[in-house]
């Protein structure tokens, strides 16, 4: 089932309008921080079940997406428009991730790291390697569509500054998961060369999806296929064959 651009647009514009109302009213909500509020959503790894310093391994498709030249953009448009822009940008991308059953591991400013797969997903959702890889790839491609048809449409309609450009990097491999911190402040973190590579790919691209060889190899190939790949230095550019 294809992604519903109109539904994502409606959810995104509603989030934007709520943020705009709050900004205009100068509403400031206090937050309570606790260990329970810190991310421990890495699939199959729950913080309260891990010991500090312990580690485990899992195989995941990893996607990084972030905004290109976000610092310069923020300096250009100022804090209020940056605040509103982020409610548009992140909401639209998170709705896209939700459509493809991705697990958001971290939101880092204007960047998002997402996992697919792992033992829990295989057992619960029958998300084996090929499905995890293909969900990640299709999610990345649809992020490009959502960027153009939702994010930048709202950016232009609401006069929030220059259009937004993004980079998307996707890999698949083993990651090490560990619990870091102290008793009241901790997080579950994932480490692995595939995470670093996905982040690097996102940094190297502009309105493009760059993937590793393992991602490319999991895709069905044949004449007339809808998805195509082309060599791109140490990886592959992924695109729809329209």
Tab-separated table of N, CA and C in Angstrom, residues 5-167:
chain	number	residue	atom	x	y	z
A	5	UNK	N	0.102	10.711	0.824
A	5	UNK	CA	0.696	12.036	0.926
A	5	UNK	C	-0.288	13.030	1.533
A	6	UNK	N	-1.555	12.949	1.135
A	6	UNK	CA	-2.551	13.892	1.656
A	6	UNK	C	-2.729	13.747	3.166
A	7	UNK	N	-2.728	12.504	3.661
A	7	UNK	CA	-2.886	12.282	5.097
A	7	UNK	C	-1.683	12.831	5.860
A	8	UNK	N	-0.488	12.607	5.332
A	8	UNK	CA	0.705	13.126	5.989
A	8	UNK	C	0.707	14.649	5.966
A	9	UNK	N	0.258	15.223	4.866
A	9	UNK	CA	0.170	16.683	4.790
A	9	UNK	C	-0.766	17.215	5.875
A	10	UNK	N	-1.946	16.608	6.029
A	10	UNK	CA	-2.913	17.076	7.017
A	10	UNK	C	-2.368	16.967	8.435
A	11	UNK	N	-1.714	15.870	8.754
A	11	UNK	CA	-1.152	15.708	10.099
A	11	UNK	C	-0.034	16.708	10.339
A	12	UNK	N	0.784	16.933	9.299
A	12	UNK	CA	1.902	17.857	9.443
A	12	UNK	C	1.419	19.287	9.608
A	13	UNK	N	0.466	19.704	8.797
A	13	UNK	CA	-0.024	21.083	8.894
A	13	UNK	C	-0.731	21.313	10.229
A	14	UNK	N	-1.387	20.292	10.756
A	14	UNK	CA	-2.035	20.431	12.065
A	14	UNK	C	-1.005	20.591	13.179
A	15	UNK	N	0.100	19.832	13.094
A	15	UNK	CA	1.177	19.987	14.071
A	15	UNK	C	1.783	21.381	13.958
A	16	UNK	N	1.965	21.831	12.731
A	16	UNK	CA	2.519	23.161	12.506
A	16	UNK	C	1.616	24.239	13.114
A	17	UNK	N	0.320	24.131	12.883
A	17	UNK	CA	-0.618	25.133	13.399
A	17	UNK	C	-0.624	25.147	14.927
A	18	UNK	N	-0.529	23.961	15.531
A	18	UNK	CA	-0.468	23.905	16.996
A	18	UNK	C	0.801	24.573	17.508
A	19	UNK	N	1.924	24.307	16.836
A	19	UNK	CA	3.189	24.933	17.229
A	19	UNK	C	3.114	26.448	17.062
A	20	UNK	N	2.476	26.885	15.988
A	20	UNK	CA	2.349	28.324	15.728
A	20	UNK	C	1.492	28.993	16.801
A	21	UNK	N	0.398	28.327	17.210
A	21	UNK	CA	-0.446	28.880	18.265
A	21	UNK	C	0.335	29.012	19.566
A	22	UNK	N	1.092	27.992	19.888
A	22	UNK	CA	1.875	28.021	21.113
A	22	UNK	C	2.948	29.104	21.074
A	23	UNK	N	3.562	29.253	19.906
A	23	UNK	CA	4.594	30.273	19.766
A	23	UNK	C	3.998	31.665	19.936
A	24	UNK	N	2.869	31.892	19.318
A	24	UNK	CA	2.233	33.208	19.403
A	24	UNK	C	1.775	33.531	20.818
A	25	UNK	N	1.348	32.507	21.558
A	25	UNK	CA	0.899	32.710	22.942
A	25	UNK	C	2.063	32.705	23.933
A	26	UNK	N	3.255	32.406	23.409
A	26	UNK	CA	4.453	32.321	24.239
A	26	UNK	C	4.276	31.326	25.371
A	27	UNK	N	3.688	30.196	25.003
A	27	UNK	CA	3.483	29.138	25.991
A	27	UNK	C	4.805	28.432	26.261
A	28	UNK	N	5.119	28.274	27.482
A	28	UNK	CA	6.322	27.549	27.874
A	28	UNK	C	5.925	26.429	28.819
A	29	UNK	N	6.088	25.227	28.378
A	29	UNK	CA	5.722	24.085	29.213
A	29	UNK	C	6.969	23.491	29.852
A	30	UNK	N	6.909	23.285	31.143
A	30	UNK	CA	8.034	22.651	31.824
A	30	UNK	C	7.979	21.155	31.587
A	31	UNK	N	9.163	20.553	31.618
A	31	UNK	CA	9.245	19.110	31.410
A	31	UNK	C	9.908	18.462	32.615
A	32	UNK	N	9.481	17.267	32.920
A	32	UNK	CA	10.123	16.480	33.958
A	32	UNK	C	10.953	15.403	33.285
A	33	UNK	N	12.220	15.377	33.631
A	33	UNK	CA	13.118	14.406	33.036
A	33	UNK	C	13.374	13.280	34.026
A	34	UNK	N	13.300	12.080	33.549
A	34	UNK	CA	13.601	10.932	34.394
A	34	UNK	C	14.209	9.855	33.521
A	35	UNK	N	14.739	8.836	34.146
A	35	UNK	CA	15.337	7.752	33.378
A	35	UNK	C	14.316	7.119	32.451
A	36	UNK	N	13.057	7.069	32.903
A	36	UNK	CA	12.018	6.437	32.093
A	36	UNK	C	11.724	7.217	30.826
A	37	UNK	N	12.051	8.514	30.831
A	37	UNK	CA	11.753	9.347	29.667
A	37	UNK	C	12.837	9.268	28.608
A	38	UNK	N	13.998	8.722	28.969
A	38	UNK	CA	15.101	8.644	28.025
A	38	UNK	C	14.901	7.444	27.111
A	39	UNK	N	15.298	7.611	25.880
A	39	UNK	CA	15.028	6.592	24.862
A	39	UNK	C	15.627	5.236	25.225
A	40	UNK	N	14.803	4.218	25.174
A	40	UNK	CA	15.317	2.847	25.240
A	40	UNK	C	14.552	1.988	24.244
A	41	UNK	N	14.264	2.556	23.073
A	41	UNK	CA	13.368	1.906	22.127
A	41	UNK	C	14.085	1.066	21.086
A	42	UNK	N	15.381	0.836	21.252
A	42	UNK	CA	16.048	-0.046	20.301
A	42	UNK	C	15.335	-1.392	20.333
A	43	UNK	N	14.833	-1.847	19.192
A	43	UNK	CA	14.029	-3.071	19.166
A	43	UNK	C	14.723	-4.228	19.886
A	44	UNK	N	13.954	-4.883	20.769
A	44	UNK	CA	14.334	-6.063	21.538
A	44	UNK	C	15.295	-5.768	22.683
A	45	UNK	N	15.695	-4.516	22.880
A	45	UNK	CA	16.603	-4.184	23.968
A	45	UNK	C	15.944	-3.159	24.881
A	46	UNK	N	15.492	-3.603	26.065
A	46	UNK	CA	14.841	-2.720	27.014
A	46	UNK	C	15.831	-2.322	28.102
A	47	UNK	N	15.861	-1.028	28.408
A	47	UNK	CA	16.862	-0.498	29.325
A	47	UNK	C	16.817	-1.184	30.693
A	48	UNK	N	15.598	-1.415	31.210
A	48	UNK	CA	15.509	-1.954	32.567
A	48	UNK	C	15.911	-3.427	32.651
A	49	UNK	N	16.142	-4.057	31.507
A	49	UNK	CA	16.549	-5.459	31.509
A	49	UNK	C	18.036	-5.629	31.201
A	50	UNK	N	18.726	-4.519	30.943
A	50	UNK	CA	20.143	-4.579	30.632
A	50	UNK	C	20.975	-4.152	31.824
A	51	UNK	N	22.157	-4.736	31.951
A	51	UNK	CA	23.106	-4.340	32.977
A	51	UNK	C	24.059	-3.302	32.385
A	52	UNK	N	24.508	-2.363	33.195
A	52	UNK	CA	25.490	-1.393	32.732
A	52	UNK	C	26.753	-2.116	32.273
A	53	UNK	N	27.220	-1.757	31.093
A	53	UNK	CA	28.433	-2.363	30.558
A	53	UNK	C	28.199	-3.637	29.783
A	54	UNK	N	27.001	-4.225	29.887
A	54	UNK	CA	26.715	-5.423	29.106
A	54	UNK	C	26.455	-5.030	27.658
A	55	UNK	N	26.503	-6.002	26.779
A	55	UNK	CA	26.217	-5.696	25.383
A	55	UNK	C	25.627	-6.909	24.688
A	56	UNK	N	24.967	-6.637	23.592
A	56	UNK	CA	24.410	-7.698	22.768
A	56	UNK	C	24.522	-7.257	21.322
A	57	UNK	N	24.304	-8.180	20.419
A	57	UNK	CA	24.389	-7.873	18.998
A	57	UNK	C	23.052	-8.115	18.313
A	58	UNK	N	22.786	-7.344	17.285
A	58	UNK	CA	21.595	-7.532	16.477
A	58	UNK	C	21.870	-7.069	15.057
A	59	UNK	N	21.115	-7.600	14.114
A	59	UNK	CA	21.253	-7.197	12.720
A	59	UNK	C	20.077	-6.308	12.331
A	60	UNK	N	20.385	-5.128	11.841
A	60	UNK	CA	19.349	-4.151	11.519
A	60	UNK	C	19.657	-3.430	10.211
A	61	UNK	N	18.579	-3.038	9.523
A	61	UNK	CA	18.697	-2.023	8.482
A	61	UNK	C	18.669	-0.680	9.198
A	62	UNK	N	19.615	0.177	8.871
A	62	UNK	CA	19.780	1.459	9.560
A	62	UNK	C	19.594	2.592	8.552
A	63	UNK	N	18.746	3.553	8.890
A	63	UNK	CA	18.517	4.731	8.042
A	63	UNK	C	18.849	5.991	8.820
A	64	UNK	N	19.624	6.854	8.195
A	64	UNK	CA	19.857	8.198	8.704
A	64	UNK	C	19.264	9.193	7.716
A	65	UNK	N	18.587	10.199	8.230
A	65	UNK	CA	18.118	11.308	7.396
A	65	UNK	C	18.374	12.595	8.162
A	66	UNK	N	18.884	13.601	7.460
A	66	UNK	CA	19.015	14.902	8.107
A	66	UNK	C	18.911	16.030	7.092
A	67	UNK	N	18.770	17.227	7.619
A	67	UNK	CA	18.601	18.416	6.793
A	67	UNK	C	19.972	18.936	6.365
A	68	UNK	N	20.090	19.297	5.115
A	68	UNK	CA	21.324	19.871	4.612
A	68	UNK	C	21.405	21.355	4.977
A	69	UNK	N	22.585	21.782	5.419
A	69	UNK	CA	22.895	23.183	5.711
A	69	UNK	C	21.881	23.803	6.685
A	70	UNK	N	21.531	23.018	7.696
A	70	UNK	CA	20.516	23.488	8.649
A	70	UNK	C	21.013	24.655	9.502
A	71	UNK	N	22.303	24.674	9.841
A	71	UNK	CA	22.836	25.761	10.665
A	71	UNK	C	22.734	27.093	9.941
A	72	UNK	N	23.130	27.088	8.675
A	72	UNK	CA	23.060	28.319	7.885
A	72	UNK	C	21.610	28.772	7.718
A	73	UNK	N	20.726	27.794	7.541
A	73	UNK	CA	19.312	28.132	7.371
A	73	UNK	C	18.757	28.762	8.646
A	74	UNK	N	19.091	28.188	9.791
A	74	UNK	CA	18.606	28.714	11.061
A	74	UNK	C	19.097	30.138	11.289
A	75	UNK	N	20.349	30.391	10.941
A	75	UNK	CA	20.893	31.745	11.092
A	75	UNK	C	20.180	32.720	10.169
A	76	UNK	N	19.750	32.236	9.022
A	76	UNK	CA	19.102	33.101	8.033
A	76	UNK	C	17.662	33.440	8.429
A	77	UNK	N	16.893	32.447	8.887
A	77	UNK	CA	15.459	32.670	9.145
A	77	UNK	C	15.157	33.063	10.580
A	78	UNK	N	16.076	32.797	11.506
A	78	UNK	CA	15.858	33.158	12.899
A	78	UNK	C	15.190	32.060	13.718
A	79	UNK	N	15.147	32.234	15.048
A	79	UNK	CA	14.682	31.158	15.935
A	79	UNK	C	13.203	30.818	15.794
A	80	UNK	N	12.335	31.816	15.566
A	80	UNK	CA	10.906	31.522	15.508
A	80	UNK	C	10.560	30.680	14.281
A	81	UNK	N	11.086	31.061	13.130
A	81	UNK	CA	10.796	30.288	11.917
A	81	UNK	C	11.503	28.935	11.947
A	82	UNK	N	12.646	28.863	12.610
A	82	UNK	CA	13.325	27.568	12.772
A	82	UNK	C	12.480	26.643	13.634
A	83	UNK	N	11.929	27.172	14.718
A	83	UNK	CA	11.031	26.412	15.604
A	83	UNK	C	9.866	25.833	14.808
A	84	UNK	N	9.211	26.663	14.011
A	84	UNK	CA	8.061	26.217	13.225
A	84	UNK	C	8.487	25.241	12.133
A	85	UNK	N	9.626	25.517	11.508
A	85	UNK	CA	10.134	24.631	10.460
A	85	UNK	C	10.361	23.221	10.978
A	86	UNK	N	10.923	23.102	12.192
A	86	UNK	CA	11.227	21.779	12.731
A	86	UNK	C	9.964	20.990	13.023
A	87	UNK	N	8.883	21.676	13.384
A	87	UNK	CA	7.620	20.969	13.604
A	87	UNK	C	7.057	20.437	12.284
A	88	UNK	N	7.329	21.115	11.203
A	88	UNK	CA	6.927	20.621	9.878
A	88	UNK	C	7.841	19.482	9.441
A	89	UNK	N	9.129	19.727	9.511
A	89	UNK	CA	10.144	18.799	9.011
A	89	UNK	C	10.080	17.444	9.723
A	90	UNK	N	10.156	17.462	11.049
A	90	UNK	CA	10.199	16.210	11.796
A	90	UNK	C	8.863	15.468	11.759
A	91	UNK	N	7.755	16.200	11.859
A	91	UNK	CA	6.448	15.543	11.833
A	91	UNK	C	6.239	14.771	10.542
A	92	UNK	N	6.531	15.392	9.415
A	92	UNK	CA	6.320	14.737	8.119
A	92	UNK	C	7.205	13.506	7.966
A	93	UNK	N	8.462	13.613	8.369
A	93	UNK	CA	9.368	12.468	8.241
A	93	UNK	C	8.974	11.341	9.198
A	94	UNK	N	8.556	11.686	10.409
A	94	UNK	CA	8.151	10.657	11.370
A	94	UNK	C	6.897	9.919	10.921
A	95	UNK	N	5.976	10.624	10.274
A	95	UNK	CA	4.797	9.954	9.715
A	95	UNK	C	5.197	8.986	8.610
A	96	UNK	N	6.197	9.353	7.827
A	96	UNK	CA	6.696	8.465	6.770
A	96	UNK	C	7.326	7.218	7.379
A	97	UNK	N	8.127	7.402	8.409
A	97	UNK	CA	8.756	6.272	9.107
A	97	UNK	C	7.698	5.346	9.701
A	98	UNK	N	6.669	5.938	10.287
A	98	UNK	CA	5.580	5.154	10.881
A	98	UNK	C	4.907	4.274	9.839
A	99	UNK	N	4.706	4.814	8.644
A	99	UNK	CA	4.054	4.050	7.568
A	99	UNK	C	4.828	2.774	7.244
A	100	UNK	N	6.147	2.826	7.347
A	100	UNK	CA	6.985	1.676	7.005
A	100	UNK	C	7.446	0.879	8.229
A	101	UNK	N	6.793	1.086	9.366
A	101	UNK	CA	7.064	0.309	10.585
A	101	UNK	C	8.500	0.426	11.060
A	102	UNK	N	9.109	1.583	10.858
A	102	UNK	CA	10.455	1.802	11.362
A	102	UNK	C	10.442	2.146	12.840
A	103	UNK	N	11.537	1.859	13.531
A	103	UNK	CA	11.689	2.180	14.946
A	103	UNK	C	12.660	3.346	15.075
A	104	UNK	N	12.157	4.481	15.528
A	104	UNK	CA	13.003	5.657	15.692
A	104	UNK	C	13.892	5.459	16.910
A	105	UNK	N	15.189	5.437	16.696
A	105	UNK	CA	16.140	5.209	17.773
A	105	UNK	C	16.602	6.516	18.389
A	106	UNK	N	16.735	7.546	17.561
A	106	UNK	CA	17.213	8.818	18.079
A	106	UNK	C	16.789	9.947	17.148
A	107	UNK	N	16.461	11.098	17.738
A	107	UNK	CA	16.237	12.334	16.991
A	107	UNK	C	17.310	13.298	17.460
A	108	UNK	N	18.201	13.653	16.555
A	108	UNK	CA	19.376	14.456	16.890
A	108	UNK	C	19.281	15.793	16.179
A	109	UNK	N	18.633	16.761	16.808
A	109	UNK	CA	18.462	18.056	16.170
A	109	UNK	C	17.582	17.917	14.940
A	110	UNK	N	18.175	18.055	13.770
A	110	UNK	CA	17.421	17.906	12.533
A	110	UNK	C	17.679	16.550	11.876
A	111	UNK	N	18.238	15.604	12.606
A	111	UNK	CA	18.512	14.275	12.066
A	111	UNK	C	17.730	13.199	12.800
A	112	UNK	N	17.446	12.105	12.084
A	112	UNK	CA	16.706	10.980	12.670
A	112	UNK	C	17.439	9.685	12.325
A	113	UNK	N	17.593	8.798	13.310
A	113	UNK	CA	18.148	7.459	13.069
A	113	UNK	C	17.036	6.440	13.289
A	114	UNK	N	16.881	5.516	12.340
A	114	UNK	CA	15.781	4.549	12.359
A	114	UNK	C	16.328	3.147	12.137
A	115	UNK	N	15.751	2.168	12.826
A	115	UNK	CA	16.109	0.760	12.645
A	115	UNK	C	14.912	-0.027	12.108
A	116	UNK	N	15.226	-1.044	11.303
A	116	UNK	CA	14.269	-2.091	10.926
A	116	UNK	C	14.944	-3.434	11.154
A	117	UNK	N	14.146	-4.426	11.570
A	117	UNK	CA	14.675	-5.774	11.716
A	117	UNK	C	15.010	-6.119	13.148
A	118	UNK	N	15.982	-7.018	13.311
A	118	UNK	CA	16.327	-7.515	14.629
A	118	UNK	C	15.489	-8.725	14.992
A	119	UNK	N	15.898	-9.408	16.041
A	119	UNK	CA	15.246	-10.647	16.444
A	119	UNK	C	13.786	-10.444	16.798
A	120	UNK	N	13.477	-9.371	17.548
A	120	UNK	CA	12.098	-9.136	17.975
A	120	UNK	C	11.173	-8.930	16.783
A	121	UNK	N	11.635	-8.169	15.791
A	121	UNK	CA	10.812	-7.913	14.611
A	121	UNK	C	10.609	-9.183	13.794
A	122	UNK	N	11.624	-10.019	13.739
A	122	UNK	CA	11.486	-11.289	13.010
A	122	UNK	C	10.438	-12.171	13.665
A	123	UNK	N	10.446	-12.218	14.999
A	123	UNK	CA	9.526	-13.096	15.714
A	123	UNK	C	8.106	-12.539	15.757
A	124	UNK	N	7.981	-11.223	15.888
A	124	UNK	CA	6.669	-10.607	16.054
A	124	UNK	C	6.007	-10.278	14.723
A	125	UNK	N	6.750	-9.668	13.820
A	125	UNK	CA	6.181	-9.139	12.574
A	125	UNK	C	6.673	-9.854	11.324
A	126	UNK	N	7.420	-10.938	11.500
A	126	UNK	CA	7.997	-11.659	10.362
A	126	UNK	C	8.804	-10.720	9.461
A	127	UNK	N	9.478	-9.754	10.101
A	127	UNK	CA	10.287	-8.814	9.342
A	127	UNK	C	11.694	-9.383	9.190
A	128	UNK	N	11.851	-10.246	8.219
A	128	UNK	CA	13.153	-10.840	7.949
A	128	UNK	C	14.021	-9.839	7.196
A	129	UNK	N	15.252	-10.227	6.919
A	129	UNK	CA	16.244	-9.305	6.369
A	129	UNK	C	15.749	-8.576	5.129
A	130	UNK	N	15.193	-9.318	4.164
A	130	UNK	CA	14.778	-8.694	2.911
A	130	UNK	C	13.687	-7.660	3.145
A	131	UNK	N	12.710	-7.987	3.978
A	131	UNK	CA	11.634	-7.033	4.238
A	131	UNK	C	12.146	-5.806	4.984
A	132	UNK	N	13.041	-6.015	5.954
A	132	UNK	CA	13.611	-4.892	6.689
A	132	UNK	C	14.350	-3.950	5.756
A	133	UNK	N	15.156	-4.522	4.869
A	133	UNK	CA	15.933	-3.731	3.914
A	133	UNK	C	15.013	-2.973	2.966
A	134	UNK	N	13.996	-3.655	2.450
A	134	UNK	CA	13.116	-3.010	1.482
A	134	UNK	C	12.240	-1.945	2.137
A	135	UNK	N	11.793	-2.177	3.370
A	135	UNK	CA	11.051	-1.127	4.080
A	135	UNK	C	11.911	0.118	4.270
A	136	UNK	N	13.167	-0.092	4.637
A	136	UNK	CA	14.075	1.037	4.825
A	136	UNK	C	14.285	1.793	3.517
A	137	UNK	N	14.506	1.051	2.430
A	137	UNK	CA	14.736	1.691	1.137
A	137	UNK	C	13.539	2.471	0.641
A	138	UNK	N	12.357	1.870	0.733
A	138	UNK	CA	11.139	2.553	0.288
A	138	UNK	C	10.843	3.763	1.163
A	139	UNK	N	11.128	3.641	2.459
A	139	UNK	CA	10.941	4.773	3.356
A	139	UNK	C	11.830	5.936	2.931
A	140	UNK	N	13.089	5.637	2.628
A	140	UNK	CA	14.006	6.675	2.192
A	140	UNK	C	13.544	7.370	0.921
A	141	UNK	N	13.077	6.588	-0.038
A	141	UNK	CA	12.597	7.173	-1.293
A	141	UNK	C	11.356	8.022	-1.065
A	142	UNK	N	10.460	7.548	-0.209
A	142	UNK	CA	9.250	8.330	0.054
A	142	UNK	C	9.541	9.582	0.874
A	143	UNK	N	10.630	9.574	1.626
A	143	UNK	CA	11.043	10.798	2.304
A	143	UNK	C	11.340	11.906	1.295
A	144	UNK	N	11.912	11.526	0.159
A	144	UNK	CA	12.180	12.515	-0.885
A	144	UNK	C	10.874	13.085	-1.433
A	145	UNK	N	9.882	12.217	-1.610
A	145	UNK	CA	8.574	12.673	-2.087
A	145	UNK	C	7.904	13.577	-1.069
A	146	UNK	N	7.941	13.180	0.208
A	146	UNK	CA	7.326	13.968	1.273
A	146	UNK	C	8.041	15.306	1.433
A	147	UNK	N	9.337	15.310	1.253
A	147	UNK	CA	10.080	16.572	1.296
A	147	UNK	C	9.508	17.574	0.300
A	148	UNK	N	9.233	17.099	-0.904
A	148	UNK	CA	8.769	17.994	-1.964
A	148	UNK	C	7.290	18.329	-1.832
A	149	UNK	N	6.447	17.311	-1.566
A	149	UNK	CA	4.997	17.497	-1.631
A	149	UNK	C	4.361	17.923	-0.320
A	150	UNK	N	5.065	17.753	0.797
A	150	UNK	CA	4.505	18.142	2.099
A	150	UNK	C	5.377	19.220	2.753
A	151	UNK	N	6.619	18.873	3.056
A	151	UNK	CA	7.477	19.778	3.823
A	151	UNK	C	7.670	21.112	3.108
A	152	UNK	N	8.157	21.055	1.875
A	152	UNK	CA	8.454	22.311	1.179
A	152	UNK	C	7.196	23.051	0.740
A	153	UNK	N	6.113	22.330	0.557
A	153	UNK	CA	4.854	23.006	0.244
A	153	UNK	C	4.430	23.887	1.424
A	154	UNK	N	4.510	23.334	2.637
A	154	UNK	CA	4.147	24.109	3.814
A	154	UNK	C	5.166	25.230	4.057
A	155	UNK	N	6.437	24.923	3.867
A	155	UNK	CA	7.481	25.931	4.044
A	155	UNK	C	7.211	27.142	3.154
A	156	UNK	N	6.875	26.891	1.898
A	156	UNK	CA	6.615	27.988	0.963
A	156	UNK	C	5.293	28.683	1.262
A	157	UNK	N	4.240	27.902	1.525
A	157	UNK	CA	2.923	28.494	1.790
A	157	UNK	C	2.930	29.365	3.043
A	158	UNK	N	3.710	28.970	4.050
A	158	UNK	CA	3.736	29.689	5.321
A	158	UNK	C	4.905	30.671	5.423
A	159	UNK	N	5.643	30.824	4.339
A	159	UNK	CA	6.751	31.791	4.290
A	159	UNK	C	7.762	31.550	5.412
A	160	UNK	N	8.236	30.309	5.512
A	160	UNK	CA	9.172	29.935	6.572
A	160	UNK	C	10.627	29.950	6.113
A	161	UNK	N	10.891	30.491	4.926
A	161	UNK	CA	12.272	30.568	4.458
A	161	UNK	C	12.511	29.698	3.251
A	162	UNK	N	13.787	29.464	2.974
A	162	UNK	CA	14.163	28.670	1.810
A	162	UNK	C	13.686	27.226	1.942
A	163	UNK	N	13.490	26.585	0.797
A	163	UNK	CA	13.077	25.183	0.815
A	163	UNK	C	14.148	24.332	1.488
A	164	UNK	N	13.726	23.170	1.953
A	164	UNK	CA	14.603	22.270	2.692
A	164	UNK	C	15.134	21.176	1.778
A	165	UNK	N	16.417	20.873	1.949
A	165	UNK	CA	17.051	19.756	1.267
A	165	UNK	C	17.479	18.726	2.310
A	166	UNK	N	17.440	17.461	1.936
A	166	UNK	CA	17.776	16.400	2.887
A	166	UNK	C	18.764	15.414	2.267
A	167	UNK	N	19.407	14.657	3.137
A	167	UNK	CA	20.238	13.537	2.724
A	167	UNK	C	19.780	12.283	3.432
